[in-house]
């Protein structure tokens, strides 16, 4: 019994630190699963993603909902891995993950701007199509 007590006294801090790190990872995993599920359900209820795939020229069965929700899941999990490894004081692992997240969030505004321009072009094309359609039908009837 004395050996167990001395073992616990020697490794109590690292074991508790590891358990706290695992708890952080578990909380991030649960949050990521919730976000994945909610985003997937929300995208299934809307028709915007399906209209986008048709406009871009992708197949109708392309799983936009799954791609977006899975991407959100993994971004949250990367934050979870970073917090897990930071709790364990493993800077050699957290540094590349931080660089990855920095790159992702550096290009995220540019990606959002590109999506905004795509949406604007799509709206303008729809308006031009509506303006031209009545003229074409009048010409065809004459």
mmCIF file of C-alpha atoms in Angstrom:
data_model
loop_
_atom_site.group_PDB
_atom_site.id
_atom_site.type_symbol
_atom_site.label_atom_id
_atom_site.label_comp_id
_atom_site.label_asym_id
_atom_site.label_seq_id
_atom_site.Cartn_x
_atom_site.Cartn_y
_atom_site.Cartn_z
ATOM 1 C CA UNK A 1 0.000 0.000 0.000
ATOM 2 C CA UNK A 2 2.905 2.274 0.713
ATOM 3 C CA UNK A 3 4.149 1.884 -2.879
ATOM 4 C CA UNK A 4 0.784 2.949 -4.279
ATOM 5 C CA UNK A 5 0.727 6.029 -2.075
ATOM 6 C CA UNK A 6 4.252 7.010 -3.043
ATOM 7 C CA UNK A 7 3.435 6.417 -6.726
ATOM 8 C CA UNK A 8 0.323 8.600 -6.469
ATOM 9 C CA UNK A 9 2.206 11.331 -4.615
ATOM 10 C CA UNK A 10 4.875 11.317 -7.317
ATOM 11 C CA UNK A 11 2.513 11.399 -10.347
ATOM 12 C CA UNK A 12 -0.570 13.137 -8.943
ATOM 13 C CA UNK A 13 0.092 16.455 -10.711
ATOM 14 C CA UNK A 14 0.748 15.071 -14.214
ATOM 15 C CA UNK A 15 -2.191 12.646 -14.004
ATOM 16 C CA UNK A 16 -4.591 15.406 -12.957
ATOM 17 C CA UNK A 17 -3.188 17.703 -15.645
ATOM 18 C CA UNK A 18 -3.767 14.997 -18.251
ATOM 19 C CA UNK A 19 -7.332 14.421 -17.025
ATOM 20 C CA UNK A 20 -8.072 18.155 -17.250
ATOM 21 C CA UNK A 21 -6.640 18.210 -20.791
ATOM 22 C CA UNK A 22 -8.826 15.252 -21.777
ATOM 23 C CA UNK A 23 -11.828 17.030 -20.262
ATOM 24 C CA UNK A 24 -11.068 20.102 -22.404
ATOM 25 C CA UNK A 25 -10.878 17.897 -25.488
ATOM 26 C CA UNK A 26 -14.162 16.194 -24.584
ATOM 27 C CA UNK A 27 -15.947 19.534 -24.162
ATOM 28 C CA UNK A 28 -14.678 20.732 -27.539
ATOM 29 C CA UNK A 29 -15.745 17.436 -29.124
ATOM 30 C CA UNK A 30 -19.278 17.764 -27.737
ATOM 31 C CA UNK A 31 -19.481 21.396 -28.888
ATOM 32 C CA UNK A 32 -18.205 20.440 -32.351
ATOM 33 C CA UNK A 33 -20.785 17.651 -32.669
ATOM 34 C CA UNK A 34 -23.578 20.045 -31.653
ATOM 35 C CA UNK A 35 -22.458 22.688 -34.169
ATOM 36 C CA UNK A 36 -22.116 20.047 -36.886
ATOM 37 C CA UNK A 37 -25.591 18.698 -36.235
ATOM 38 C CA UNK A 38 -27.241 22.125 -36.028
ATOM 39 C CA UNK A 39 -25.553 23.445 -39.159
ATOM 40 C CA UNK A 40 -26.413 20.286 -41.086
ATOM 41 C CA UNK A 41 -30.083 20.469 -40.052
ATOM 42 C CA UNK A 42 -30.279 24.177 -40.811
ATOM 43 C CA UNK A 43 -28.804 23.711 -44.274
ATOM 44 C CA UNK A 44 -31.181 20.818 -44.963
ATOM 45 C CA UNK A 45 -34.145 23.083 -44.175
ATOM 46 C CA UNK A 46 -33.012 25.820 -46.553
ATOM 47 C CA UNK A 47 -32.790 25.603 -50.311
ATOM 48 C CA UNK A 48 -29.901 28.075 -50.692
ATOM 49 C CA UNK A 49 -27.216 25.405 -50.813
ATOM 50 C CA UNK A 50 -29.090 23.416 -53.470
ATOM 51 C CA UNK A 51 -29.636 26.517 -55.579
ATOM 52 C CA UNK A 52 -25.960 27.368 -55.190
ATOM 53 C CA UNK A 53 -24.869 23.925 -56.408
ATOM 54 C CA UNK A 54 -27.153 24.221 -59.456
ATOM 55 C CA UNK A 55 -25.847 27.711 -60.211
ATOM 56 C CA UNK A 56 -22.213 26.709 -59.890
ATOM 57 C CA UNK A 57 -22.792 23.610 -61.994
ATOM 58 C CA UNK A 58 -22.259 20.908 -59.408
ATOM 59 C CA UNK A 59 -24.346 17.758 -59.404
ATOM 60 C CA UNK A 60 -27.633 17.980 -57.532
ATOM 61 C CA UNK A 61 -26.534 15.198 -55.188
ATOM 62 C CA UNK A 62 -23.362 17.056 -54.099
ATOM 63 C CA UNK A 63 -23.466 17.028 -50.256
ATOM 64 C CA UNK A 64 -22.997 20.748 -49.537
ATOM 65 C CA UNK A 65 -24.618 20.360 -46.127
ATOM 66 C CA UNK A 66 -22.204 17.619 -45.154
ATOM 67 C CA UNK A 67 -19.138 19.495 -46.411
ATOM 68 C CA UNK A 68 -19.993 22.700 -44.553
ATOM 69 C CA UNK A 69 -20.993 20.980 -41.302
ATOM 70 C CA UNK A 70 -17.919 18.728 -41.344
ATOM 71 C CA UNK A 71 -15.661 21.721 -41.974
ATOM 72 C CA UNK A 72 -17.191 23.527 -38.988
ATOM 73 C CA UNK A 73 -16.688 20.384 -36.876
ATOM 74 C CA UNK A 74 -12.990 20.136 -37.709
ATOM 75 C CA UNK A 75 -12.280 23.823 -37.159
ATOM 76 C CA UNK A 76 -13.752 23.537 -33.676
ATOM 77 C CA UNK A 77 -11.810 20.319 -33.079
ATOM 78 C CA UNK A 78 -8.556 22.027 -34.066
ATOM 79 C CA UNK A 79 -9.244 24.566 -31.325
ATOM 80 C CA UNK A 80 -9.881 21.603 -29.014
ATOM 81 C CA UNK A 81 -6.591 19.950 -29.948
ATOM 82 C CA UNK A 82 -4.761 23.213 -29.379
ATOM 83 C CA UNK A 83 -6.242 23.590 -25.901
ATOM 84 C CA UNK A 84 -5.515 19.916 -25.159
ATOM 85 C CA UNK A 85 -1.859 20.191 -26.129
ATOM 86 C CA UNK A 86 -1.459 23.580 -24.442
ATOM 87 C CA UNK A 87 -2.705 22.081 -21.169
ATOM 88 C CA UNK A 88 -0.046 19.404 -21.561
ATOM 89 C CA UNK A 89 2.504 22.152 -22.359
ATOM 90 C CA UNK A 90 3.418 20.648 -25.743
ATOM 91 C CA UNK A 91 4.359 23.786 -27.663
ATOM 92 C CA UNK A 92 5.934 21.778 -30.485
ATOM 93 C CA UNK A 93 2.472 20.445 -31.331
ATOM 94 C CA UNK A 94 0.411 23.584 -30.712
ATOM 95 C CA UNK A 95 2.616 25.859 -32.794
ATOM 96 C CA UNK A 96 1.840 24.190 -36.185
ATOM 97 C CA UNK A 97 -1.861 24.028 -35.303
ATOM 98 C CA UNK A 98 -1.844 27.739 -34.442
ATOM 99 C CA UNK A 99 -0.153 28.473 -37.766
ATOM 100 C CA UNK A 100 -2.837 26.437 -39.549
ATOM 101 C CA UNK A 101 -5.635 28.340 -37.834
ATOM 102 C CA UNK A 102 -3.930 31.645 -38.573
ATOM 103 C CA UNK A 103 -3.791 30.744 -42.260
ATOM 104 C CA UNK A 104 -7.433 29.655 -42.266
ATOM 105 C CA UNK A 105 -8.644 32.834 -40.594
ATOM 106 C CA UNK A 106 -6.397 35.007 -42.762
ATOM 107 C CA UNK A 107 -8.113 33.745 -45.905
ATOM 108 C CA UNK A 108 -11.609 33.538 -44.415
ATOM 109 C CA UNK A 109 -12.445 37.227 -45.057
ATOM 110 C CA UNK A 110 -11.143 36.895 -48.619
ATOM 111 C CA UNK A 111 -13.280 33.800 -49.107
ATOM 112 C CA UNK A 112 -16.291 35.647 -47.685
ATOM 113 C CA UNK A 113 -15.657 38.559 -50.052
ATOM 114 C CA UNK A 114 -15.449 36.141 -52.983
ATOM 115 C CA UNK A 115 -18.750 34.559 -51.948
ATOM 116 C CA UNK A 116 -20.276 38.022 -51.650
ATOM 117 C CA UNK A 117 -19.119 38.940 -55.156
ATOM 118 C CA UNK A 118 -20.454 35.636 -56.453
ATOM 119 C CA UNK A 119 -23.827 36.332 -54.837
ATOM 120 C CA UNK A 120 -23.882 39.850 -56.265
ATOM 121 C CA UNK A 121 -23.038 38.548 -59.758
ATOM 122 C CA UNK A 122 -25.739 35.903 -59.403
ATOM 123 C CA UNK A 123 -28.337 38.526 -58.418
ATOM 124 C CA UNK A 124 -27.328 40.816 -61.275
ATOM 125 C CA UNK A 125 -27.518 37.934 -63.742
ATOM 126 C CA UNK A 126 -30.987 37.031 -62.462
ATOM 127 C CA UNK A 127 -32.144 40.641 -62.851
ATOM 128 C CA UNK A 128 -30.739 40.880 -66.378
ATOM 129 C CA UNK A 129 -32.390 37.573 -67.265
ATOM 130 C CA UNK A 130 -35.747 38.840 -65.980
ATOM 131 C CA UNK A 131 -35.342 42.074 -67.937
ATOM 132 C CA UNK A 132 -34.458 40.269 -71.172
ATOM 133 C CA UNK A 133 -37.032 37.440 -70.985
ATOM 134 C CA UNK A 134 -40.163 39.574 -71.619
ATOM 135 C CA UNK A 135 -38.528 41.231 -74.643
ATOM 136 C CA UNK A 136 -37.636 37.870 -76.159
ATOM 137 C CA UNK A 137 -41.161 36.520 -75.690
ATOM 138 C CA UNK A 138 -42.643 39.674 -77.312
ATOM 139 C CA UNK A 139 -40.324 39.336 -80.304
ATOM 140 C CA UNK A 140 -41.156 35.660 -80.701
ATOM 141 C CA UNK A 141 -44.895 36.376 -80.727
ATOM 142 C CA UNK A 142 -44.586 39.096 -83.437
#
